[in-house]
Amino acid sequence: MVLRLTCLASAAVVALSAGATAAAQAPAAAVPATAPASEDIYLRADLVTEDQANLIMTAEGNVEVRVGDRTLKADKLIYDEGKQTMRAQGRVEITDADGSVQFSDEIEVDEDFRNGFATRFAARLAGNALITASSAVRTDGTRNSLEQVVYTGCPVCEAEGNEPTWSIRARRAEQNTETQMISYQDAVFEIKGIPVLYIPWFAHPDPSSSRRSGLLVPDLGVSSKFGPFYEQPYYWAISPSQEMTIAPMIAAQVNPLVKVDYRKLFFSGFVDFETSFTYEKDFNSDGDKFDNKEWRGHVYGAGRFNINQNWQWGFGVERQSDDLYDQRYDIDGEDDLRGLVASQPRQLMSQLYTTGQHEDFYFEAAVYDFQGLREFDNDAEFPEVAPSVFMQKLFDLGSNGLITADLSAVGLFRDAVETLPNGDLALDSARVTANAEWKAQYVFGPGLVLSPYVQARGDFYRVDDGSGGGAEEIGRALGVAGAQLSYPFIRRGENVDIIVEPVAMIAYGSEGANDDGIPNEDSQLFEGDDSNLLEPNPIPTYDLWEGGGRTALGVNTTVKFSDDTEVSALVARRWRQEEDPAFNDLSNLADETSDYVASIKADLGRVLNAGIRLRMDDDFSVNRIDVSANANIWRASGGARYFKIAENAAGQEDEGLVWNGALKISDRWSAIVEQSRNVTLGENIRLALGIAYRDDCSYFELVYQRDGGRDRTLGPSESIRFNFVLTGLGGLSTADAD
C-alpha cells in the first residue's frame, strides 16, 4: 500500500518541478508535465507556490495529481528539493488502477521515493477487504510495518455504527509486497467486536495476491472411527500451470493417512489426480480393527487433451484398494464424471477414449474397466470393454428430411461367466452394428403433422457363453417403418394460450429378432415411458429389438400464460401385435398392451417448478410414480423428489424420498434440513438438521447429521458438522464428531 503511495508521490513531484514558477499562483486547472515511462501527469490545485530560496514547492487546496489511471488527492502537497522529500497532508486519498484506495492524514516519502511513513492509515483492498493502522512505515521498498492494526473482509458502515461481523485486531502487522503476505503479532480474532481468540502470530495472503505455497486451514474433530484427528493441508504452487495439495491426517485410533491432489494445465488440455494412502488394518464404524495391516489407498483421476480443433483424447481413472475404503475414510468423488461415461453408484470405472466432431459427423472410441464396491460384486464377472466404437454421419435432405447413418462396435471380455439378470450366461461377446435411419416432417391440410420414419439395421454377434461349446456367430437383419401423425388444436386468449395435440403412431418391424443366443447386455434397464412410448422404435440400445406391428396413441396438452409460466401434460399408451418373452415387466413392453404413461410439468418461474411421471395398469393402479419439485415461496425454499416402483430390476418394490429445504428466520439466519429416506425399509439414509448464517463477508453453518446406511462392517453414524467461511481468509475449520 505504501508502495503505490510512493509511486504517486514521485509522479506528483515531477509534475510540480516541471510546471511551477517562483511565487506563481496557479488557478484550479490541470497542468500537464513530462512524466516518467511516457505517462502524462496532471496536477490540479487551488494554489501552487515556490520558495526558491529554500527550494520548497507547495500545492494547496483540492490538490489532485493524476498519472495514467492513478490519482492522488490531498489538502496540501509539499516538495522539499533540498531534502529530497515530499509530504502530502490532510485527507490524503490514493486510488490505483485496480480500484484499490488508500487513505491517510499525512504521508511523507524519502529521496528515492521507496520508503516513507503515513499516519492514520487505511486501505481498501481487493474483495472489499479493509485494513487500518495508526501508522504505516515502509522500509526496504517492500515491507510495510503497521501499528495498531485492524483487518476485516466485511463492509464497514460508520454512519450506522455497526461492528463488522469479524475482524483481526493486532498490536503490529507487516505487509510484504514481495511475498504478498500479511502477518500479525499479538492478534485477536473478534466476532461483532467481541474478542473470541488470541493468536500470538498469524499470517494470511494479501487479498490481491496471486496463488502461493503455504499451509491451508486445518480440519480437525473427533470421530468414532478415528478418535480425535487433525488434518493439515499444504498447498504447493509448483509453477504457473501446476499445483499440488498434500494433506496428512493424524488420528488417535488409526495410522496416519496422506491425501494428495495434483493438477496441471497444458497448452492442449489438463490432468487432475486425487489420491490417498495409508498402512492400516480394516476397521468398523466403532474403530474396532481386524484383518491384516497392509497398504490401502485410492486414486481418482481425469485428463483431456485437444489433438486439433475437432479431435481430442482423454482418460479417467477410478480405483481403490478395498470396497469400503472411501466410506471408511469419508472420501468424496465416487460419482463424479471422469471421461465420456459416468459410473453407476458403488461402481468405479476407468476409461481411455478419443472423440472427433464436425458439423455433420461424430466419432468416439473407448475402452472401459470396472471395479465393483458392493458386497456381492465379483470383478471377474464385470466385462472389460475393449473397445467400444461409435460413429455417426448426418445427411440433411432439406425439406425431404434427415438421414442418419451410424456404425457401432463393442467387445466384452470377462474372466468368469456372469449370470445376467434375465438368466443369460455371458463370458465374452462382440457386436458390430450398421444402422441407417430416415425421418422427416410434413405439414398438410388444416395443420396435420406427418412424421414418417424408416430404419434399416444389421447386427453381427460373436458370443461365448462359457459353456465350453466355443463361440457362436449370430447375424440378423432388422428394419422398421412407421409414422407419427399429430393434429395440434390451438386456442389463443388474451392472457392464456391452450394447445391440445392428439398424437398417433403406427409402425411395423422385423419379427423374431431376439435370438436366444444373444445375451441382453445393454438393455436390462430399458423402460418405455412418456419420453419414448410414441416413437416407432423406442429402444435406444442394441441387444433388444421390438418386432412386429405396434401402435400408440397419446394426447399432449400445453397451457401457456402471459407471464411466461407454463403447464403441460401428456398421456399415452402402446399396443403390440404379440407378446415377446425377451422383454421383462420393467420394460413396459412385455405384454401386448403397455401401461398408461403420463406426465405433468409446471413451470411457474422462480416460485415453483414441479413434475410428476406415472405408469398405471388397466385398473389405474400405479406401478411407478416419480414426483419432483423445486419451490421458492416467501421465506421458504427447497427441492424434493419422491419415487415408488412396484417392481424394480431386482423384482422388489422400491420407494424413496429425498428432500431439502431452508427457512429464512431473518435476513441472515436460516434453518436448514435435508433427508434421504428408504421408505420401503423405513430407514433414513441421511438426515441433517441445522442453522446457517450468511452475510456479505462470512458464512456459518452448524448441522447435526445422521447417516443410517449399513454396508458390511460400516453402520449408522452421527456427526455434528461445523463450517465457518470468512471472505479473504477461507474456511476456518470443519470439525466432525461422530
XYZ file of C-alpha atoms in Angstrom:
738
model
C 0.000 0.000 0.000
C 2.811 2.413 0.773
C 4.463 1.405 -2.499
C 1.541 2.640 -4.506
C 1.536 5.764 -2.425
C 5.222 6.496 -3.111
C 4.830 5.910 -6.839
C 2.114 8.513 -6.946
C 4.173 10.823 -4.788
C 7.047 10.578 -7.277
C 4.731 11.483 -10.111
C 3.406 14.467 -8.169
C 6.939 15.806 -7.596
C 7.776 15.540 -11.289
C 4.634 17.471 -12.112
C 5.382 20.230 -9.612
C 9.019 20.651 -10.598
C 8.131 20.888 -14.250
C 5.112 23.127 -14.030
C 5.628 25.662 -11.185
C 7.478 29.028 -11.090
C 8.713 31.196 -8.210
C 5.873 32.681 -6.212
C 3.494 31.730 -9.026
C -0.158 31.252 -8.275
C -1.831 28.543 -10.374
C -5.584 28.562 -10.890
C -7.678 25.445 -10.351
C -6.795 23.948 -13.699
C -4.859 20.933 -14.944
C -1.119 21.454 -15.533
C 0.435 18.836 -17.859
C 4.059 17.813 -17.352
C 6.551 15.320 -18.650
C 6.119 12.003 -16.805
C 8.369 9.014 -16.352
C 7.703 5.996 -18.561
C 5.964 8.302 -21.084
C 2.918 8.798 -18.838
C 1.090 12.140 -18.861
C 0.906 13.749 -15.427
C -1.707 16.311 -14.411
C -1.665 18.467 -11.291
C -4.727 20.364 -10.143
C -4.701 22.679 -7.102
C -6.223 25.942 -5.941
C -2.743 27.404 -5.330
C 0.814 26.405 -6.331
C 3.787 28.396 -4.886
C 7.571 28.005 -4.945
C 10.095 29.194 -2.335
C 13.245 29.370 -4.466
C 15.444 30.309 -1.511
C 14.597 27.132 0.398
C 13.867 25.022 -2.712
C 10.362 24.179 -1.479
C 7.284 23.926 -3.714
C 3.787 23.841 -2.240
C 0.368 22.977 -3.749
C -2.688 23.794 -1.636
C -6.444 23.406 -1.832
C -8.151 20.462 -3.549
C -4.838 19.053 -4.725
C -5.193 16.307 -7.327
C -2.373 14.549 -9.153
C -3.203 12.060 -11.916
C -0.724 9.670 -13.526
C -2.455 7.413 -16.035
C -5.141 5.538 -14.071
C -3.679 6.539 -10.676
C -4.820 9.510 -8.646
C -3.532 11.281 -5.516
C -5.786 13.737 -3.667
C -4.852 15.840 -0.627
C -5.430 19.233 1.004
C -1.730 20.129 0.705
C 1.378 18.844 -1.090
C 4.922 19.978 -0.124
C 8.090 19.099 -2.052
C 11.481 19.854 -0.417
C 14.030 19.641 -3.206
C 16.923 20.137 -0.795
C 15.968 17.239 1.478
C 14.547 15.262 -1.443
C 11.320 14.584 0.442
C 7.671 15.002 -0.405
C 4.796 15.345 2.046
C 1.037 15.168 1.420
C -1.217 16.423 4.225
C -4.915 16.459 5.010
C -7.424 13.887 3.754
C -4.868 12.077 1.607
C -6.545 9.645 -0.779
C -4.781 7.458 -3.332
C -6.712 5.494 -5.976
C -4.828 2.915 -8.011
C -5.618 1.475 -11.431
C -7.180 -1.672 -9.933
C -9.659 0.410 -7.913
C -7.965 -0.080 -4.539
C -7.967 3.037 -2.379
C -5.625 4.146 0.444
C -6.372 6.883 2.960
C -4.157 8.771 5.397
C -3.967 12.026 7.354
C -0.376 12.561 6.229
C 2.309 10.831 4.190
C 5.994 11.509 3.668
C 8.492 9.752 1.367
C 12.285 9.880 1.095
C 14.585 10.998 -1.703
C 14.334 7.848 -3.821
C 10.604 7.543 -3.139
C 10.986 3.903 -1.993
C 10.440 4.393 1.717
C 8.302 6.622 3.865
C 5.584 6.787 6.507
C 1.885 7.539 6.850
C -0.281 8.407 9.864
C -3.858 7.281 10.490
C -3.552 4.953 7.527
C -6.394 2.938 5.911
C -6.624 0.961 2.686
C -9.468 -0.636 0.751
C -8.014 -3.848 -0.705
C -9.281 -6.303 -3.281
C -12.572 -8.014 -2.467
C -13.678 -5.059 -0.259
C -11.204 -6.017 2.453
C -10.209 -3.111 4.711
C -7.046 -2.582 6.779
C -6.423 0.341 9.129
C -3.426 1.344 11.248
C -2.418 4.239 13.482
C 0.787 4.482 11.411
C 2.466 2.790 8.460
C 6.206 2.755 7.767
C 7.708 1.444 4.550
C 11.261 0.075 4.552
C 13.434 -1.761 2.002
C 10.964 -0.771 -0.666
C 8.910 -3.932 0.028
C 7.886 -4.036 3.712
C 5.052 -2.048 5.237
C 5.151 -2.063 9.044
C 1.775 -1.226 10.556
C 0.989 -0.328 14.170
C -2.353 -0.820 15.986
C -3.864 -2.729 13.084
C -7.437 -3.789 12.301
C -8.200 -6.004 9.282
C -11.615 -7.213 8.051
C -13.205 -8.537 4.895
C -16.617 -7.132 5.876
C -18.311 -3.906 4.777
C -17.862 -1.193 7.414
C -20.556 1.467 7.810
C -19.622 4.169 10.279
C -22.919 6.007 9.897
C -24.859 3.086 11.325
C -22.192 2.303 13.904
C -22.264 -1.393 13.017
C -19.341 -3.564 14.012
C -18.061 -5.831 11.199
C -19.070 -9.488 11.518
C -15.435 -10.448 12.016
C -12.103 -8.662 12.264
C -8.483 -9.223 13.256
C -7.057 -6.696 15.690
C -3.282 -6.781 16.251
C -0.605 -4.787 18.032
C 1.592 -4.923 14.956
C 1.425 -6.266 11.382
C 3.657 -6.424 8.347
C 2.691 -6.475 4.696
C 5.387 -7.865 2.435
C 4.763 -6.845 -1.180
C 7.234 -9.449 -2.465
C 5.664 -12.453 -0.748
C 2.200 -10.786 -0.779
C 1.566 -11.907 2.795
C 0.186 -10.038 5.790
C 1.500 -11.280 9.160
C 0.295 -10.216 12.611
C 1.804 -10.133 16.090
C -0.394 -10.398 19.188
C -3.546 -10.823 17.074
C -7.064 -11.092 18.476
C -9.878 -12.531 16.363
C -13.153 -10.670 17.046
C -16.779 -11.502 16.259
C -19.021 -8.416 16.259
C -16.355 -6.588 18.233
C -16.146 -9.296 20.915
C -12.705 -10.983 21.317
C -13.015 -14.757 20.875
C -9.477 -15.973 20.124
C -5.944 -14.767 20.838
C -3.159 -15.792 18.410
C 0.468 -14.776 19.147
C 1.319 -14.914 15.445
C -0.912 -15.252 12.410
C -0.496 -14.722 8.656
C -2.632 -14.834 5.532
C -2.241 -13.792 1.869
C -2.929 -10.261 0.746
C -6.402 -10.360 -0.920
C -4.881 -9.044 -4.148
C -2.112 -11.629 -4.170
C -1.633 -14.425 -6.651
C -1.619 -18.055 -5.539
C 1.368 -19.231 -3.487
C 2.603 -22.186 -1.495
C 1.699 -22.433 2.160
C -0.381 -24.072 4.869
C -4.132 -24.125 4.377
C -6.829 -24.153 7.021
C -6.676 -27.422 9.007
C -9.523 -29.894 9.513
C -9.916 -31.311 12.990
C -12.507 -33.133 15.007
C -13.498 -36.328 16.796
C -14.809 -39.459 15.107
C -15.944 -42.818 16.401
C -13.868 -44.375 13.596
C -10.686 -42.317 14.046
C -10.925 -40.836 17.517
C -9.531 -37.286 17.726
C -7.938 -36.356 14.396
C -6.105 -33.462 12.784
C -5.630 -32.911 9.039
C -3.237 -30.186 7.860
C -3.316 -29.386 4.116
C -0.272 -27.814 2.477
C -0.693 -26.086 -0.875
C 2.282 -26.202 -3.240
C 2.184 -23.771 -6.187
C 4.693 -25.721 -8.276
C 4.510 -23.463 -11.323
C 2.012 -21.145 -13.046
C 0.466 -24.217 -14.689
C 0.600 -26.857 -11.950
C -0.211 -27.210 -8.280
C -0.446 -29.833 -5.575
C -2.204 -30.090 -2.229
C -0.766 -32.521 0.322
C -2.926 -33.201 3.381
C -1.603 -35.628 6.018
C -4.077 -36.672 8.709
C -3.065 -37.982 12.121
C -5.588 -39.658 14.404
C -5.643 -41.316 17.798
C -7.119 -44.679 16.739
C -5.713 -45.250 13.232
C -2.394 -44.818 11.483
C -1.717 -41.592 9.548
C -3.423 -41.063 6.199
C -1.971 -38.864 3.439
C -4.127 -37.220 0.757
C -2.592 -35.768 -2.408
C -4.366 -33.719 -5.085
C -2.329 -32.810 -8.196
C -3.496 -30.566 -11.063
C -1.690 -29.394 -14.174
C -2.764 -27.364 -17.192
C -1.183 -27.905 -20.582
C -1.474 -25.866 -23.744
C -3.807 -28.509 -25.133
C -5.544 -29.847 -22.006
C -5.295 -30.790 -18.337
C -4.759 -33.595 -15.824
C -6.264 -33.829 -12.336
C -5.400 -36.626 -9.886
C -6.702 -37.163 -6.360
C -5.220 -39.953 -4.275
C -4.646 -41.099 -0.707
C -2.782 -43.891 1.036
C -2.224 -45.384 4.473
C -0.790 -48.514 6.117
C -3.524 -49.867 8.357
C -5.895 -52.721 9.185
C -9.554 -52.777 8.240
C -11.855 -51.254 10.899
C -15.575 -50.764 11.509
C -17.722 -47.778 12.498
C -16.637 -48.091 16.133
C -12.940 -48.132 15.297
C -12.500 -51.850 16.028
C -9.694 -53.277 13.869
C -9.423 -56.676 12.183
C -7.643 -58.421 9.286
C -4.004 -57.778 8.487
C -2.269 -54.443 8.281
C -1.495 -53.530 4.658
C -1.117 -50.587 2.282
C -4.506 -49.175 1.358
C -5.474 -46.248 -0.813
C -7.414 -44.832 -3.739
C -6.860 -42.837 -6.916
C -9.383 -40.768 -8.878
C -8.008 -39.018 -11.950
C -9.007 -37.450 -15.241
C -7.359 -35.785 -18.205
C -8.398 -34.404 -21.552
C -6.276 -33.094 -24.442
C -7.036 -31.485 -27.793
C -5.456 -33.245 -30.766
C -6.661 -30.466 -33.065
C -9.716 -28.248 -33.373
C -12.129 -31.171 -33.882
C -10.454 -34.133 -32.176
C -9.437 -34.837 -28.591
C -8.473 -37.712 -26.352
C -8.763 -38.274 -22.631
C -8.818 -40.714 -19.760
C -10.467 -41.364 -16.427
C -9.063 -43.412 -13.555
C -11.086 -44.738 -10.598
C -9.572 -47.367 -8.336
C -9.324 -48.164 -4.633
C -7.713 -50.897 -2.602
C -10.858 -52.273 -0.947
C -14.612 -51.858 -1.359
C -15.311 -49.687 1.697
C -12.128 -47.611 1.693
C -13.861 -44.403 0.520
C -16.674 -44.741 3.078
C -14.287 -45.697 5.857
C -12.159 -42.557 5.376
C -15.020 -40.262 4.224
C -13.589 -39.689 0.739
C -15.939 -37.987 -1.730
C -15.980 -38.093 -5.519
C -17.018 -41.652 -6.340
C -19.926 -40.456 -8.550
C -18.063 -37.677 -10.395
C -17.876 -37.795 -14.195
C -14.327 -38.565 -15.383
C -14.495 -39.060 -19.125
C -17.197 -39.974 -21.638
C -19.364 -42.104 -19.359
C -20.247 -41.806 -15.671
C -20.043 -44.892 -13.486
C -23.015 -46.442 -11.704
C -23.468 -45.965 -7.917
C -20.951 -48.022 -5.914
C -19.082 -48.941 -9.080
C -15.763 -47.492 -10.239
C -14.886 -47.198 -13.915
C -11.570 -46.409 -15.615
C -11.613 -45.343 -19.259
C -9.431 -44.235 -22.138
C -11.146 -42.518 -25.073
C -10.900 -40.348 -28.150
C -13.611 -38.275 -29.835
C -13.987 -36.287 -33.022
C -16.809 -33.999 -34.046
C -17.580 -31.995 -37.169
C -20.760 -30.258 -38.268
C -22.352 -33.469 -39.568
C -20.082 -36.201 -38.188
C -19.284 -37.670 -34.760
C -16.840 -40.393 -33.703
C -15.856 -41.920 -30.379
C -13.766 -44.895 -29.355
C -13.066 -46.022 -25.807
C -12.004 -48.865 -23.556
C -13.520 -49.353 -20.091
C -12.616 -51.328 -16.973
C -14.809 -51.738 -13.866
C -14.409 -52.283 -10.134
C -17.453 -53.183 -8.037
C -17.813 -51.821 -4.492
C -20.958 -53.685 -3.425
C -20.843 -56.686 -1.124
C -21.565 -59.400 -3.700
C -19.735 -57.834 -6.651
C -17.216 -60.090 -8.364
C -14.836 -58.080 -10.540
C -14.124 -61.174 -12.654
C -17.750 -61.043 -13.832
C -17.529 -57.396 -14.858
C -16.586 -57.078 -18.526
C -13.555 -55.339 -19.860
C -14.879 -53.245 -22.735
C -12.177 -53.265 -25.399
C -13.097 -51.445 -27.475
C -16.372 -49.546 -27.787
C -16.643 -47.645 -31.090
C -19.419 -45.409 -32.374
C -19.507 -43.157 -35.438
C -22.384 -41.237 -36.971
C -22.866 -39.257 -40.186
C -25.807 -36.943 -40.916
C -27.205 -36.215 -44.393
C -29.513 -33.198 -44.487
C -32.017 -33.578 -47.315
C -33.698 -30.252 -46.648
C -37.466 -30.492 -46.980
C -37.107 -34.231 -47.621
C -35.862 -34.948 -44.116
C -32.700 -36.216 -42.483
C -30.739 -39.449 -42.913
C -28.625 -40.678 -40.006
C -26.062 -43.401 -40.685
C -24.064 -44.888 -37.828
C -21.709 -47.744 -37.091
C -21.310 -49.261 -33.621
C -18.948 -51.985 -32.407
C -18.144 -53.319 -28.947
C -16.147 -56.162 -27.436
C -16.803 -57.514 -23.912
C -14.345 -59.867 -22.196
C -14.722 -61.473 -18.748
C -12.510 -63.616 -16.552
C -15.539 -65.518 -15.236
C -19.019 -66.355 -16.510
C -21.727 -63.952 -15.295
C -25.409 -64.750 -14.978
C -27.257 -61.699 -16.299
C -30.492 -60.565 -14.602
C -32.547 -62.152 -17.400
C -30.858 -65.515 -16.824
C -28.457 -65.369 -19.791
C -24.920 -66.627 -19.278
C -22.221 -64.263 -20.515
C -18.471 -64.660 -20.838
C -17.095 -62.978 -23.975
C -19.050 -61.311 -26.729
C -18.539 -58.907 -29.615
C -21.064 -56.956 -31.663
C -20.886 -54.883 -34.860
C -23.936 -52.875 -35.947
C -24.554 -50.843 -39.100
C -27.642 -48.664 -38.909
C -29.415 -46.103 -41.110
C -32.499 -44.038 -40.268
C -34.597 -41.622 -42.280
C -37.069 -39.249 -40.696
C -38.936 -36.246 -41.998
C -41.832 -33.968 -41.121
C -44.586 -32.706 -43.402
C -47.462 -30.344 -42.627
C -50.566 -30.508 -44.783
C -54.308 -29.882 -44.805
C -55.726 -28.000 -41.807
C -52.493 -28.421 -39.794
C -51.889 -32.165 -39.701
C -48.256 -33.039 -38.975
C -46.976 -36.282 -40.517
C -43.582 -37.634 -39.375
C -42.572 -40.754 -41.369
C -39.727 -42.953 -40.112
C -37.702 -45.759 -41.717
C -34.848 -47.694 -40.116
C -32.630 -50.428 -41.553
C -30.078 -52.207 -39.370
C -27.717 -55.139 -39.494
C -26.155 -56.801 -36.421
C -23.375 -59.350 -36.206
C -22.613 -61.102 -32.877
C -19.894 -63.456 -31.758
C -20.879 -64.916 -28.386
C -19.148 -67.264 -25.951
C -21.460 -68.142 -23.058
C -18.769 -70.093 -21.191
C -20.491 -73.455 -21.648
C -17.419 -74.927 -23.356
C -19.020 -75.223 -26.754
C -16.974 -72.429 -28.260
C -18.075 -69.119 -29.683
C -21.316 -68.836 -31.678
C -21.729 -66.394 -34.545
C -25.162 -64.806 -34.991
C -26.310 -62.323 -37.606
C -29.599 -60.537 -38.042
C -31.072 -58.014 -40.488
C -33.599 -55.648 -38.968
C -35.942 -52.998 -40.235
C -38.860 -50.895 -39.125
C -41.108 -48.433 -40.937
C -43.776 -46.238 -39.453
C -45.103 -42.767 -38.942
C -46.423 -40.347 -36.357
C -49.480 -38.242 -37.064
C -50.452 -35.298 -34.884
C -53.001 -32.508 -35.121
C -52.472 -29.606 -32.707
C -55.557 -27.567 -31.758
C -54.662 -24.050 -30.611
C -56.901 -21.623 -28.723
C -55.326 -18.227 -28.191
C -56.580 -15.913 -25.478
C -55.689 -12.528 -24.079
C -53.769 -13.979 -21.115
C -53.546 -17.689 -21.865
C -52.924 -19.960 -24.864
C -54.108 -23.588 -24.876
C -52.626 -26.229 -27.183
C -54.155 -29.729 -27.357
C -52.282 -32.149 -29.620
C -53.530 -35.720 -30.210
C -50.702 -37.990 -31.432
C -50.993 -41.376 -33.169
C -48.193 -43.735 -34.181
C -48.205 -46.892 -36.276
C -45.193 -48.987 -37.297
C -44.088 -52.472 -38.266
C -40.696 -54.065 -37.613
C -38.841 -57.296 -38.285
C -40.222 -60.211 -36.250
C -38.405 -62.919 -34.296
C -35.187 -60.932 -33.966
C -34.479 -61.615 -30.263
C -32.373 -64.759 -30.705
C -31.862 -66.800 -27.530
C -28.135 -66.880 -28.256
C -27.777 -63.073 -27.959
C -27.213 -62.021 -24.327
C -29.013 -58.856 -23.251
C -26.003 -56.830 -22.085
C -27.110 -53.232 -22.733
C -30.921 -53.171 -22.384
C -31.540 -54.545 -18.889
C -32.825 -51.222 -17.561
C -34.774 -50.035 -20.620
C -38.265 -48.729 -19.868
C -40.989 -47.451 -22.192
C -42.179 -44.174 -20.688
C -43.528 -40.766 -21.655
C -40.263 -39.871 -23.426
C -40.289 -42.713 -25.975
C -43.576 -44.671 -25.990
C -44.910 -42.730 -29.011
C -41.770 -43.460 -31.098
C -41.799 -46.124 -33.883
C -38.621 -47.613 -32.350
C -38.396 -46.606 -28.670
C -35.298 -48.662 -27.769
C -32.029 -46.660 -27.993
C -29.807 -49.687 -27.247
C -28.873 -52.685 -29.426
C -29.375 -56.125 -27.846
C -33.196 -55.958 -27.590
C -35.387 -55.396 -30.654
C -39.110 -54.719 -30.755
C -40.553 -56.654 -33.679
C -43.939 -56.957 -35.333
C -46.691 -54.406 -35.567
C -47.198 -51.732 -32.932
C -49.314 -48.623 -32.493
C -49.589 -45.914 -29.872
C -51.968 -43.109 -29.004
C -51.387 -40.061 -26.849
C -52.537 -36.547 -26.075
C -50.171 -33.683 -25.296
C -51.658 -30.549 -23.716
C -49.882 -27.269 -23.003
C -51.224 -24.159 -21.287
C -49.081 -21.013 -21.660
C -49.771 -17.886 -19.630
C -48.836 -14.304 -20.476
C -46.295 -14.143 -17.643
C -44.238 -16.897 -19.357
C -45.393 -19.592 -16.948
C -46.478 -22.896 -18.412
C -48.248 -26.152 -17.513
C -48.094 -29.222 -19.755
C -49.420 -32.789 -19.609
C -49.037 -35.975 -21.657
C -50.954 -39.263 -21.573
C -50.034 -42.188 -23.859
C -50.335 -45.944 -24.353
C -48.828 -48.506 -26.722
C -50.195 -51.710 -28.268
C -48.148 -54.584 -29.731
C -49.040 -57.296 -32.211
C -47.974 -60.030 -29.785
C -46.012 -60.600 -26.600
C -42.242 -61.056 -26.663
C -40.690 -63.004 -23.742
C -37.361 -61.167 -24.269
C -38.892 -58.105 -22.570
C -39.297 -58.019 -18.779
C -42.012 -56.242 -16.797
C -39.729 -53.272 -16.126
C -39.530 -52.523 -19.875
C -43.295 -51.815 -20.121
C -43.281 -53.778 -23.407
C -43.634 -57.313 -22.033
C -47.353 -57.629 -22.832
C -49.456 -56.860 -25.867
C -50.584 -53.664 -24.132
C -48.326 -51.314 -22.251
C -49.212 -49.491 -19.077
C -50.616 -45.997 -19.367
C -47.839 -43.444 -19.065
C -48.478 -39.863 -18.029
C -46.510 -36.792 -17.124
C -47.436 -33.356 -15.813
C -44.996 -30.449 -15.666
C -45.491 -26.985 -14.177
C -43.041 -24.135 -14.737
C -44.144 -21.190 -12.618
C -40.827 -19.360 -12.822
C -38.869 -18.776 -9.644
C -41.814 -19.706 -7.420
C -42.343 -23.333 -8.419
C -41.069 -25.940 -10.865
C -42.687 -29.330 -10.447
C -43.258 -32.519 -12.367
C -44.864 -35.926 -11.961
C -44.394 -39.067 -14.076
C -46.710 -42.087 -13.771
C -47.159 -45.639 -15.031
C -50.622 -47.167 -14.461
C -52.120 -50.511 -15.453
C -55.659 -51.214 -16.750
C -57.332 -50.651 -13.387
C -55.204 -47.500 -12.887
C -53.094 -48.999 -10.120
C -49.807 -47.078 -10.019
C -46.825 -49.233 -10.995
C -44.418 -46.318 -10.980
C -44.546 -42.736 -9.768
C -41.805 -40.127 -9.758
C -42.514 -36.655 -8.360
C -40.019 -33.801 -8.214
C -40.372 -30.145 -7.265
C -38.328 -27.030 -6.551
C -40.001 -24.148 -4.761
C -39.138 -20.673 -3.520
C -42.130 -19.266 -1.671
C -41.943 -16.406 0.835
C -39.057 -17.280 3.172
C -39.014 -20.986 2.323
C -37.025 -22.654 -0.454
C -36.032 -26.190 -1.292
C -36.437 -29.210 -3.508
C -37.880 -32.708 -3.188
C -38.173 -35.975 -5.065
C -40.430 -38.925 -4.236
C -40.497 -42.191 -6.190
C -42.225 -45.556 -5.884
C -41.651 -48.559 -8.159
C -43.872 -51.610 -7.845
C -41.087 -53.849 -9.163
C -37.513 -52.816 -9.880
C -34.809 -54.673 -11.819
C -34.310 -56.980 -8.825
C -38.033 -57.803 -8.713
C -38.631 -55.867 -5.490
C -40.737 -52.868 -4.523
C -38.701 -49.705 -4.176
C -39.878 -46.473 -2.550
C -37.824 -43.460 -1.512
C -37.896 -39.786 -0.603
C -35.161 -37.152 -0.950
C -35.754 -33.549 0.044
C -34.013 -30.468 1.350
C -35.187 -27.069 2.445
C -34.291 -23.795 4.071
C -36.463 -21.373 6.044
C -35.205 -17.816 6.436
C -35.730 -16.856 10.054
C -34.313 -13.404 9.311
C -32.354 -11.772 6.516
C -29.209 -13.589 7.675
C -30.327 -16.613 9.705
C -31.864 -19.747 8.200
C -32.974 -23.157 9.412
C -31.922 -25.965 7.059
C -32.985 -29.591 6.696
C -32.049 -32.477 4.407
C -33.403 -36.017 4.336
C -32.850 -39.118 2.209
C -35.193 -41.921 3.261
C -35.672 -45.504 2.129
C -39.432 -45.713 2.625
C -39.522 -49.415 1.728
C -37.274 -50.327 4.672
C -38.482 -47.481 6.885
C -34.931 -46.176 7.366
C -33.275 -42.816 6.914
C -30.244 -42.997 4.644
C -29.334 -39.489 5.767
C -30.944 -36.863 7.965
C -29.470 -33.426 8.594
C -30.817 -30.525 10.658
C -29.075 -27.233 11.255
C -28.871 -23.483 11.261
C -26.946 -21.214 8.906
C -25.854 -17.577 8.966
C -24.763 -15.638 5.879
C -23.786 -12.020 5.301
C -21.520 -10.140 2.896
C -18.299 -11.429 4.415
C -18.968 -14.700 6.232
C -20.905 -17.944 6.235
C -21.588 -20.028 9.322
C -23.251 -23.442 9.423
C -23.932 -25.787 12.321
C -25.504 -29.087 11.262
C -26.418 -32.303 13.030
C -26.226 -35.253 10.621
C -27.096 -38.909 10.974
C -26.067 -41.402 8.295
C -28.160 -44.534 8.604
C -26.666 -46.610 5.815
C -25.315 -50.080 6.538
C -22.697 -51.876 4.466
C -20.936 -54.875 5.992
C -18.643 -53.587 8.771
C -19.860 -49.981 8.498
C -23.109 -48.987 10.166
C -25.011 -45.842 11.197
C -23.040 -42.845 12.411
C -23.831 -39.407 13.781
C -21.901 -36.191 13.450
C -22.059 -32.510 14.207
C -20.634 -30.518 11.316
C -19.311 -27.018 11.892
C -18.350 -24.852 8.935
C -17.171 -21.242 9.100
C -16.047 -19.416 5.961
C -14.616 -15.883 6.051
C -14.176 -13.682 2.989
C -10.486 -13.184 2.365
C -9.457 -15.949 4.780
C -11.379 -19.025 3.530
C -12.837 -21.697 5.812
C -11.547 -21.606 9.342
C -12.362 -25.191 10.203
C -14.623 -28.143 9.655
C -15.000 -30.279 12.747
C -16.804 -33.625 12.757
C -17.741 -35.536 15.895
C -19.204 -38.956 15.076
